[in-house]
Each structure stands twice: as C-alpha cells, then as structure tokens.
Coordinates of C-alpha atoms and ligand atoms in Angstrom, one line a residue:
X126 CA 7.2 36.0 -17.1
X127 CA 9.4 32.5 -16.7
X128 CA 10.4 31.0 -13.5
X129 CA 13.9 32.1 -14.1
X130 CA 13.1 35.5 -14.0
X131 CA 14.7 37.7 -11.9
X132 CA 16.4 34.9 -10.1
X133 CA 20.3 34.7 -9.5
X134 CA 21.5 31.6 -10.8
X135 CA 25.4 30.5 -10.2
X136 CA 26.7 28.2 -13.0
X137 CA 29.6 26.1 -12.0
X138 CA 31.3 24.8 -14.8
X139 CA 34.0 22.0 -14.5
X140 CA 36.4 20.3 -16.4
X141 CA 34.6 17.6 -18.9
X142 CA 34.1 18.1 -22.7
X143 CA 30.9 18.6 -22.3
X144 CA 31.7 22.2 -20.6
X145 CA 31.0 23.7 -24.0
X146 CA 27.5 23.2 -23.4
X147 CA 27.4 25.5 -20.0
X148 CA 27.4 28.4 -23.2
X149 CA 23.7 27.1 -24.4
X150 CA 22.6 26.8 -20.3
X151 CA 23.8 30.6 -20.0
X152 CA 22.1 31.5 -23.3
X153 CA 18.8 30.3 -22.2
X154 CA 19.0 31.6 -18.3
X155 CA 19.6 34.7 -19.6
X156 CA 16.9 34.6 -22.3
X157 CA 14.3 33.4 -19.6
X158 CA 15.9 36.7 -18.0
X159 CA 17.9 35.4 -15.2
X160 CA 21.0 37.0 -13.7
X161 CA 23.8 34.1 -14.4
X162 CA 27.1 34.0 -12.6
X163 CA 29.3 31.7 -14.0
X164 CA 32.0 29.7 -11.4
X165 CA 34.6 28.4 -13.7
X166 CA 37.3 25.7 -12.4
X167 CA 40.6 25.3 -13.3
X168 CA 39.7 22.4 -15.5
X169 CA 37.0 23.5 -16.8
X170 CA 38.9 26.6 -18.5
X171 CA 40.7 24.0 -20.0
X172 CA 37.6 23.5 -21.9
X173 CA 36.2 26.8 -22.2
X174 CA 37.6 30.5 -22.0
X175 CA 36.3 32.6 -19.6
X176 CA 35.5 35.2 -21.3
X177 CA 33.3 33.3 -24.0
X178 CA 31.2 32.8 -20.5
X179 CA 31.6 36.1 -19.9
X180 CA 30.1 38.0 -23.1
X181 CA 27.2 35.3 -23.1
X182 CA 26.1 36.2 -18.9
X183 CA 27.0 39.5 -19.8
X184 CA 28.7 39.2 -16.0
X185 CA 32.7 38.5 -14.5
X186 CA 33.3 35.0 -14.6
X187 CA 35.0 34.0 -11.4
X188 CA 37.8 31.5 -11.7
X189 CA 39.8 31.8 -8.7
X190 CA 39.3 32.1 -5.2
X191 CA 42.4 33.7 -4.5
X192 CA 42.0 36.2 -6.9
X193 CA 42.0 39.6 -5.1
X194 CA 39.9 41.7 -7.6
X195 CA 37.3 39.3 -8.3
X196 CA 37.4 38.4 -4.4
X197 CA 36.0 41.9 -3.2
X198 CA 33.9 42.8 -6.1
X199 CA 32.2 39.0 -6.4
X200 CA 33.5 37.2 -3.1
X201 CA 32.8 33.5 -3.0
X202 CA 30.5 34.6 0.3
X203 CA 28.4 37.3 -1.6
X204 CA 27.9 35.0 -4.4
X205 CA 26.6 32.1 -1.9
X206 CA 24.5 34.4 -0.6
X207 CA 22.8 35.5 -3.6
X208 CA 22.1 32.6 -5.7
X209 CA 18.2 31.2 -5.8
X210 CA 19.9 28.4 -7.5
X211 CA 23.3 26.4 -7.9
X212 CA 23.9 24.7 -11.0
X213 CA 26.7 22.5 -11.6
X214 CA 26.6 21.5 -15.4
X215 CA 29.0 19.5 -16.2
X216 CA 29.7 18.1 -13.3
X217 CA 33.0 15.6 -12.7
X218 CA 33.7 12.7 -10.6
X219 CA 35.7 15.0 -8.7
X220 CA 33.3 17.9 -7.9
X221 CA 31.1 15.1 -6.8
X222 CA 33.7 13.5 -5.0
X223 CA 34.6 16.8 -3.5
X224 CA 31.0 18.2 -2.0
X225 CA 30.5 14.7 -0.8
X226 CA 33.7 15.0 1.3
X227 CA 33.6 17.9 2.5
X228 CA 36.5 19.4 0.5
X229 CA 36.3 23.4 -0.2
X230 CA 39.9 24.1 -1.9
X231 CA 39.0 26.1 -4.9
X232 CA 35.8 28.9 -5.6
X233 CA 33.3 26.2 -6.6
X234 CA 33.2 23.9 -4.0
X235 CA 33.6 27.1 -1.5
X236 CA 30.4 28.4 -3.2
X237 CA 28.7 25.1 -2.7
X238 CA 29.8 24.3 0.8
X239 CA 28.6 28.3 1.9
X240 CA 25.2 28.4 0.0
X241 CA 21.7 28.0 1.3
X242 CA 20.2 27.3 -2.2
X243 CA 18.9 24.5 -3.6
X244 CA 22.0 23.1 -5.6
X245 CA 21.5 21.1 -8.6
X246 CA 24.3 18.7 -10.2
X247 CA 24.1 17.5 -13.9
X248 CA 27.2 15.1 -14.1
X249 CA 29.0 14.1 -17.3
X250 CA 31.7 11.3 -17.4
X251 CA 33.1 8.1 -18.7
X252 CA 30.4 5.7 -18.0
X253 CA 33.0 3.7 -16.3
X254 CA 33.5 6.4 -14.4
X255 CA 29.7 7.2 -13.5
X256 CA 29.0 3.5 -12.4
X257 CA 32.3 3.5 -10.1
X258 CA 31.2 2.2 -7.0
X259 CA 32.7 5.8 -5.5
X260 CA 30.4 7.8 -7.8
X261 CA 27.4 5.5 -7.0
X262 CA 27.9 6.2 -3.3
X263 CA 28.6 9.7 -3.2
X264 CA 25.8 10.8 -5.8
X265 CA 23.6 8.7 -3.3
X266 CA 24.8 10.5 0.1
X267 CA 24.5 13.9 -2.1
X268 CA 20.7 12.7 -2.7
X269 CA 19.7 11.7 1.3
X270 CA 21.4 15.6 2.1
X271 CA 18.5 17.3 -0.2
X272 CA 21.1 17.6 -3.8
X273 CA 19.2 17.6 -6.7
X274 CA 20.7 15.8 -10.0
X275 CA 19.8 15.3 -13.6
X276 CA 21.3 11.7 -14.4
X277 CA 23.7 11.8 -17.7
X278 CA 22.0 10.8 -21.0
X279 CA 22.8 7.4 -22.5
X280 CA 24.7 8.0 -25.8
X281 CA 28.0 8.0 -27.7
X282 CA 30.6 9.6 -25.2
X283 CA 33.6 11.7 -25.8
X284 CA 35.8 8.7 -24.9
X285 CA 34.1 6.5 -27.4
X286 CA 32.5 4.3 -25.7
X287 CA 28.2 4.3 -25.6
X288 CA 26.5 4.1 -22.4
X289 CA 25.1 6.2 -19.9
X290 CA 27.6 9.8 -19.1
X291 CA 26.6 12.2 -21.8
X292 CA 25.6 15.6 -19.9
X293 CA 22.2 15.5 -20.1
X294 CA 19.7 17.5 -22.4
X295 CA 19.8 21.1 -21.9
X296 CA 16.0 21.5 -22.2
X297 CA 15.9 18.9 -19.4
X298 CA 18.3 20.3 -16.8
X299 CA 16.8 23.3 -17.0
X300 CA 13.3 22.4 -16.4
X301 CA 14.7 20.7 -13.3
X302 CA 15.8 24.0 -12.2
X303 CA 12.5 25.5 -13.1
X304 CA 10.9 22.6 -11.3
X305 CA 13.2 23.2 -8.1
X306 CA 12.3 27.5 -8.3
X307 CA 8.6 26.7 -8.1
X308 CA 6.4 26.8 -5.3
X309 CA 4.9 23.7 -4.4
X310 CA 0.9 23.8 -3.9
X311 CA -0.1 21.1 -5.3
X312 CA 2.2 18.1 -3.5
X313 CA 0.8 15.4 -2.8
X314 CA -1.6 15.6 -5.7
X315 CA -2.3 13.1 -8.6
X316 CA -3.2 15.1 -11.5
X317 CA -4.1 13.5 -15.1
X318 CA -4.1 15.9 -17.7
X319 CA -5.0 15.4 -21.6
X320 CA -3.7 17.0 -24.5
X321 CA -3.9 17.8 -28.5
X322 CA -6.1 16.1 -31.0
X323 CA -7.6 12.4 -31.6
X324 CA -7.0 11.5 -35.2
X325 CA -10.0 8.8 -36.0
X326 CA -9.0 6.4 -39.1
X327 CA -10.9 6.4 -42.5
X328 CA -8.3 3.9 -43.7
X329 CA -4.2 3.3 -43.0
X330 CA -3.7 6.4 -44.9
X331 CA -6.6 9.1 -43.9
X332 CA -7.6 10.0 -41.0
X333 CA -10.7 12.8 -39.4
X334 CA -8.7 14.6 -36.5
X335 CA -8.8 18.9 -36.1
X336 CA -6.1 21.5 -35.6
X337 CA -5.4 21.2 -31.9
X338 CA -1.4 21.3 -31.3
X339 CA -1.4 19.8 -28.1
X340 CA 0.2 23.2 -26.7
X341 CA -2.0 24.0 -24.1
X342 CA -2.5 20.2 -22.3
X343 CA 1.8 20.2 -22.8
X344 CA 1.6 23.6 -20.8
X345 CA -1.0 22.5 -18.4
X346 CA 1.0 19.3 -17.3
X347 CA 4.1 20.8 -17.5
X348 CA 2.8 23.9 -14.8
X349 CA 1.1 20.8 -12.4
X350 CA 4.4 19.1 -12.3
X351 CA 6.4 22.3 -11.4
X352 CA 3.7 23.6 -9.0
X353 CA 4.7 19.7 -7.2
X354 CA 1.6 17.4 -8.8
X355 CA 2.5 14.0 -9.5
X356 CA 1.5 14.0 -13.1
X357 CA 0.5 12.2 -16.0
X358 CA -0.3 13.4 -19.3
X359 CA -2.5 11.4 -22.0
X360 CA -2.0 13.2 -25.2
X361 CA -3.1 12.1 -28.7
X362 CA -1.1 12.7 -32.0
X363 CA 0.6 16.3 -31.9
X364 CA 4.9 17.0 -32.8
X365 CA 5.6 17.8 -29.0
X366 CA 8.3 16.0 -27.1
X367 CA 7.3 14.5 -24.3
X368 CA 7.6 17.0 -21.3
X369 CA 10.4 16.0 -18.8
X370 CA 10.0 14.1 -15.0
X371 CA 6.3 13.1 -15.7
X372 CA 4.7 9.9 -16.9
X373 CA 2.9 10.4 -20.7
X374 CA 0.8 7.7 -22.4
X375 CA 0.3 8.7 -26.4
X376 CA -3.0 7.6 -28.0
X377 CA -4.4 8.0 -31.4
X378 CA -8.3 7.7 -30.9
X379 CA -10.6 9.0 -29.1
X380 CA -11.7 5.4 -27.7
X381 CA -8.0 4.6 -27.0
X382 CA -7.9 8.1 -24.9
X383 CA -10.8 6.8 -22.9
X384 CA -9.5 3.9 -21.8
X385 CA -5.9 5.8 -20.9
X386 CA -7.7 8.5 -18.9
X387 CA -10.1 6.1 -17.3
X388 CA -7.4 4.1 -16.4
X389 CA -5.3 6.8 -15.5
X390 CA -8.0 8.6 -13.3
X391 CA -8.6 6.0 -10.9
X392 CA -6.8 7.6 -7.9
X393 CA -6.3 10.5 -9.5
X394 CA -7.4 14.0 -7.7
X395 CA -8.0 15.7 -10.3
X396 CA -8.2 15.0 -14.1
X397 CA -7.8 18.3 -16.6
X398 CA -9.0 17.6 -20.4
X399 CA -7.8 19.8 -22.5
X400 CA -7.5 17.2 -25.4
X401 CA -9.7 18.4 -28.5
X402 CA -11.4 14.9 -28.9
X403 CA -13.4 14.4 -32.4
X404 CA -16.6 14.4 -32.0
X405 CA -17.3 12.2 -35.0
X406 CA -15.4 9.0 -36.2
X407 CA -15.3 7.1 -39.5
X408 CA -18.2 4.2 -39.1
X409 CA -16.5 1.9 -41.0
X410 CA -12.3 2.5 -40.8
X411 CA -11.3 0.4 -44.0
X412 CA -8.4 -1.8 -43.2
X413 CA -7.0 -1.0 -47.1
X414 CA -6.5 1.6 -48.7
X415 CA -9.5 3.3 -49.9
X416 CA -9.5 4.0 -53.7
X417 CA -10.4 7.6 -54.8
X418 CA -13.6 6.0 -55.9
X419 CA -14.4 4.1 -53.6
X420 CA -16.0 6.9 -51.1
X421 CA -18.5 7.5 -53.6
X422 CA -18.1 11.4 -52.0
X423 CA -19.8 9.9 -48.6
X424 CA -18.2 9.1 -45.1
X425 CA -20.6 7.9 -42.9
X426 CA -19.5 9.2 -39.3
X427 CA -20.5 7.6 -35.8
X428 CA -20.1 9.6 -32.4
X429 CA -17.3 9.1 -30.7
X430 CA -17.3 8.4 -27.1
X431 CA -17.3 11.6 -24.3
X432 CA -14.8 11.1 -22.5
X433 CA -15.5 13.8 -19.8
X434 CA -19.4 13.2 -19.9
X435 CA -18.3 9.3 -18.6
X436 CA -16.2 10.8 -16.3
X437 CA -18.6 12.9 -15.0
X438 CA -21.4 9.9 -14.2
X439 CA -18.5 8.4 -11.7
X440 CA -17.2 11.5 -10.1
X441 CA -16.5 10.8 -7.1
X442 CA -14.0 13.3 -4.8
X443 CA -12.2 13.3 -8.3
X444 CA -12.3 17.1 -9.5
X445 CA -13.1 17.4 -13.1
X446 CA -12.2 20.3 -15.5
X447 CA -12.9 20.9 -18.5
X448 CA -11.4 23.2 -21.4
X449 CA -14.2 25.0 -24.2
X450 CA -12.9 26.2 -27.3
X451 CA -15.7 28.4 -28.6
X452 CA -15.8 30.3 -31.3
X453 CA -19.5 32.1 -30.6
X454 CA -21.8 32.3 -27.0
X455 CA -18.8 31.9 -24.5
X456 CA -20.1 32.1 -21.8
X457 CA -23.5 30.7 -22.4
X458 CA -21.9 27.3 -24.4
X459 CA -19.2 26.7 -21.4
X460 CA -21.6 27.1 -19.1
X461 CA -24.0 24.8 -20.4
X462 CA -20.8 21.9 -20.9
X463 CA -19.8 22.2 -17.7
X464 CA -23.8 21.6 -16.1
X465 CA -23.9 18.7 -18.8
X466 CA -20.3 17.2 -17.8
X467 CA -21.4 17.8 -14.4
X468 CA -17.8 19.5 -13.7
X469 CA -15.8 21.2 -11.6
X470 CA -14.5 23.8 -13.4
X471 CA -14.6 24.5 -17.3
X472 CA -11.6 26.4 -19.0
X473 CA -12.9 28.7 -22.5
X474 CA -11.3 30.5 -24.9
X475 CA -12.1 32.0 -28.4
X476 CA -10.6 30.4 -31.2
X477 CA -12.2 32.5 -33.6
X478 CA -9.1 35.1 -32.4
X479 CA -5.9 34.5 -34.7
X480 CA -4.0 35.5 -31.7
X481 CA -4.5 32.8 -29.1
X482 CA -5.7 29.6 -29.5
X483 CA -4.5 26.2 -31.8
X484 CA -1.3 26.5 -32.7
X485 CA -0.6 29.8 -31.2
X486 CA 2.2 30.4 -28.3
X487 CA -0.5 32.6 -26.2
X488 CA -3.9 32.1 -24.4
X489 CA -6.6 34.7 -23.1
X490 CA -8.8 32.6 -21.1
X491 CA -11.8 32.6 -18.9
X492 CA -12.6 30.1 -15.5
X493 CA -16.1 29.2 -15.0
X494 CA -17.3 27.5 -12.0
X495 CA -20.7 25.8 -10.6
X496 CA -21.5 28.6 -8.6
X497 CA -21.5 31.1 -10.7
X498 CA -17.9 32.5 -10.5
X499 CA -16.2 33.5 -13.2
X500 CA -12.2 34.1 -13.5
X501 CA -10.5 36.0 -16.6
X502 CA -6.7 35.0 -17.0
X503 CA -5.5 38.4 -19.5
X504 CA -3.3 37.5 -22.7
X505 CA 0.1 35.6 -21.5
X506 CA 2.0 32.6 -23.2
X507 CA 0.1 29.3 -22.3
X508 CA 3.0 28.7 -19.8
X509 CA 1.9 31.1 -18.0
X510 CA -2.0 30.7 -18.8
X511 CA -1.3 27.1 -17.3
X512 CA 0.4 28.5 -14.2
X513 CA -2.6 30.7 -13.4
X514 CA -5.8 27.7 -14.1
X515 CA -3.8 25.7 -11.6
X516 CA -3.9 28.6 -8.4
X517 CA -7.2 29.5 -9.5
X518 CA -8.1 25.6 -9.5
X519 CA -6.1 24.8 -6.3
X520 CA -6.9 28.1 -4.4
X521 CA -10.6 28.0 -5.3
X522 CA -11.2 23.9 -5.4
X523 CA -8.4 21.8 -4.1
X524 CA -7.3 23.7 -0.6
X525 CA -10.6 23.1 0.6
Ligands
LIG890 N1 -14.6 16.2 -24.5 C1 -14.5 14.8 -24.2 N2 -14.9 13.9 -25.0 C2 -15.4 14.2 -26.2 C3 -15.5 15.6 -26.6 C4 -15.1 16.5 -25.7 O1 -14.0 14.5 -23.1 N3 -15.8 13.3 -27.1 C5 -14.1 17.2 -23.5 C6 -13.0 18.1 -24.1 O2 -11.7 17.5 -23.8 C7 -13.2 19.4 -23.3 C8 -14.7 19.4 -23.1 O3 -15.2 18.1 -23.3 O4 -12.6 19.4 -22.1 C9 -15.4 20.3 -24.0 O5 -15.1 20.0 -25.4 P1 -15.7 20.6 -26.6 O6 -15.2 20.0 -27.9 O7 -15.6 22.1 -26.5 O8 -17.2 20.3 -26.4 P2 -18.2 19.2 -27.0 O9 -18.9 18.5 -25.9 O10 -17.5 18.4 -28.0 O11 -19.3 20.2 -27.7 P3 -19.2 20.9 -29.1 O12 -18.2 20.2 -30.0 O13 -20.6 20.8 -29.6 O14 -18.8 22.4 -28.9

C-alpha cells in the first residue's frame, strides 16, 4: 500500500500551459489510490476543461465558489477540512502572489487560506516572471510560514525562452507529496545507503559485474528520506534515475564504492549496504581491447575489497546493516555474515525464488539481529519492504 493511499488530496489547478499536466498528477494519485479533488480557477479552465479533470478523479471538479450546487454538496469549508494534502500544480505568479497577501476571492485561495494541511506549490512561469523580485519574496515569506514548493525545472518554456519555469517533473512533485504524508522517525539522522551492482573491468569493453538492479538500495534510500533521514545513496552501475531530494554519488567498482561509502560514512548514523559488490575482479584490467585470442580461455581474478567487513573494524556508534542474498542455508549463511561483518543487523532474502529478488518489483524478506532476533517482512513491493527494514531498524536499534 502507497503513501497516497487513502489520503484526500485537493489539486488546485491554475491558469498556465502547463495545466495540462494536472491530468498525469490526477492519474497517478488516483492509481497510488488517493481520493483527488480537483480546484479549478477561472484561468486555469482556460487551459483545461473540467470535466477532462473530472472523468480522470472520477470526482466534481469545483470551479466556483459561488456556485450554489457545488457549494453545499463540496463547500470550500468541507473540502479544507478534508484534505491530508494541498497541491497547487501549476501554480502562477498570481496564486503566489495571492496566498502571500492574504487574498481569498475565488475557491482556491479560500481552500488554501481555510486548510490545516500541509500545502504544497509547484509554480510554472516565464522565467522572467519566476525571478521577479515580487515572486522571489513571496515564494520566500510562503517558505518561513511552513509552504512547501517544488522549484520549476530549467528547460525550453512555453514562451520561448530557456531558463528555469517549466512545472516541474511529475515524478518529482509527487514524491514531495509522498515525502510531506510520511511520518518522520528518522529526523535528524544521516543515513548512507548503497545500491545495485559493481561492474569490475576486463578491458574498455568487458566487464565481470552480476544481475543486481539496484531496486532494492533505490527503495531503501528512497523510504529513509521520506521517513525524514538525511540521505545519501552510493550506487554502482544500474538504469535507475537518481531518486529525488537526496544526495547520490554513482561508482563503477567495487574499490571506487569503498572509497564513496567510507567517505560518505564518516558522520553518518547508520550506513545500509544493499549494493551486490563482486566479490572477484579482473587481475590485470587491459587498457585495450582484448582480442578474442588473447584470453587464452583464462581470467585471472583477484578479491575485491569488503567493503562492510572494513566498515565493521571501525564501527564506532555507526550502525551497520547488511543485506544477504542467499540462495541455500538462510538463516545459517546471514547469520554467520553478520558475526563476521561484526553488524548490526543483516537483511536476507532468497534469490533462488523467481518471485522476489534481482530485478523483481517485490521482496519477502527476513531481519536478523546480534541477539538472536529474527523479523519476517511477508511478500510486498520493495517500497514497501524498505518502509518496514527501516521501523524495524529504528524501532529496534536507533530509538535507543
Ligand atoms: N559486501 C561488501 N563488500 C563486498 C561484498 C559484500 O560490503 N566485497 C556486503 C554486501 O553489500 C552485503 C553483505 O556484504 O550487505 C553481504 O554480501 P554477500 O554478497 O551476500 O556476502 P559475501 O560476503 O560476498 O559472501 P558470499 O558471496 O560468499 O555469499
């Protein structure tokens, strides 16, 4: 289950080109299962018909605050009171300009001004525009009074000019909403987290790496950062994006990931590896291509550094956790990682199931720790694997 559901969500929408893209915000609010109300201004129908709002929250769009019908059934009190979170996407100069000042003269600044949720702006303008010195100051004065914003893209704009005003990503406005929905246990935490594969060079073409997809370490930073961690996320080759509102440092080798997480640990509170690190390395990388011939049907391999094992030496109040991916002995092999990593906690799962694991959406996993405790997290998407780890880890480890 996602953040967004269950959760009433008001959409304003106001009058910028960009208001087309409210349709893909409703579309994936109500996939994540969210209840989406959709405030429309005057200028923003301009843009976009109500009722293509409409069909896609499958609820009345409310355009008018004098508008007797929609006033009882969906009052701009009632729909105040409701929402868990205001979204303003696009949002104008003069919306800004409005809730800055005070002014309440149509339904979406009325729903703003009466509201107790969080409310979250994601402007879109003439660049111009967005750096006017009015803008600047009332975007500021919105942030000191707790408003939440998503700054504009930079890009090609409407107008045609290029600079900072495009709306921005979808996928990044609404993980600022998930970010603002989530409870916050672990503020005030530094958390380092790694991620998917090394890939260790044979030569500039070839390379020894495994089938890690970086999915889980993605999920697992991207959970610490909503939960209120102040994350960063050393991941090695995979096809992910990096995640949004958190720091990530991309490495090919195993050697280059232990200098990033070392680095990145000092000061840290707790470091997660989740990266599937080769074990082995080409001895000799060629810095040529290597001819078909030329292996004589012989690599010789050379360990490559553990990075967890060094981490472990150097503890400190540092918590260290480790993931497993086992395909026989569980139990037995995590167990025996996490005494030889000296660790905190060790993470397993069985990658001999097609189901979870690698490049799978999903995760069944099992928490060991030092004293003999064991947690099972049941089948869920990895989101949601990751969401659990981190209150087991924080309820059973980090509130002590
Ligand atoms: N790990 C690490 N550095 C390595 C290898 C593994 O930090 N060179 C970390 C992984 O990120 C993971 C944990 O150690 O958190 C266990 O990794 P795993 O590959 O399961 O264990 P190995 O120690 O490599 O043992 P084996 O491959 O024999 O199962």
């Amino acid at each position: 289950m996602g953040i967004f559901s269950g959760k009433e969500i008001v959409l304003g929408v106001t009058g910028g080109i960009a208001a087309y893209k409210a349709c893909e915000i409703v579309r994936e609010l109500h996939k994540g299962s969210a209840s989406v109300h959709v405030v429309l201004t005057a200028s923003g129908a301009q843009f976009i018909t109500p009722l293509t709002l409409q069909t896609l929250s499958k609820n009345p769009v409310v355009t008018d605050l004098f508008n007797l019908v929609s006033e009882s059934e969906i009052g701009h009190i009632s729909l105040a009171q409701r929402a868990n979170l205001l979204l303003i996407a696009p949002a104008t100069a003069n919306i800004i300009g409005k809730i800055r000042n005070g002014i309440a003269d149509d339904m979406l600044s009325t729903v703003v001004m009466a509201t107790a949720a969080p409310v979250l702006i994601a402007p879109a303008m003439n660049s111009q525009m967005y750096a006017s010195a009015a803008v600047r100051e009332n975007v500021a004065t919105l942030r000191e009074r707790g408003f939440h914003f998503v700054e504009p893209d930079e890009g090609e704009l409407a107008c045609g000019t290029v600079g900072p005003g495009r709306l921005a990503d979808v996928g990044k406005i609404l993980e600022m909403g998930r970010i603002i929905l989530s409870e916050k246990p672990l503020a005030g935490k530094r958390v380092v987290v790694s991620a998917g594969p090394t890939a260790e060079p044979m030569d500039p073409v070839r390379f020894l790496s495994n089938r890690a997809s970086g999915k889980m370490g993605f999920a697992m930073a991207r959970a610490a950062r909503r939960l209120g961690a102040e994350v960063t996320l050393v991941s090695g080759p995979t096809a992910l994006p990096d995640p949004h509102f958190l720091a990530t440092v991309r490495v090919r080798t195993a050697e280059e990931m232990l200098g990033a997480v070392t680095r990145e640990a000092e000061g840290a509170d707790v470091v997660v590896m989740c990266a599937a690190v080769a074990d082995f390395r080409p001895k000799k990388p060629s810095s040529r291509k290597i001819k078909k011939d030329g292996f004589g049907l012989k690599v010789e391999l050379a360990p490559t550094p553990d990075i967890l094992e060094s981490l472990g030496r150097k503890k400190g109040s540092r918590l260290l956790v480790g993931f497993a991916a086992e395909t026989d002995d569980l139990a037995q092999n995590a167990r025996e990682k996490m005494r030889r990593k000296n660790l905190d906690a060790i993470v397993a799962n069985d990658v001999s199931r097609i189901d979870i694991g690698f490049e799978s959406d999903n995760n069944e996993v099992r928490i060991f720790f030092p004293d003999g405790e064991v947690m099972d997290l049941p089948l869920a998407t990895k989101d949601g694997i990751a969401v659990g780890v981190w209150l087991a880890l924080n309820g059973k480890l980090l509130r002590r």
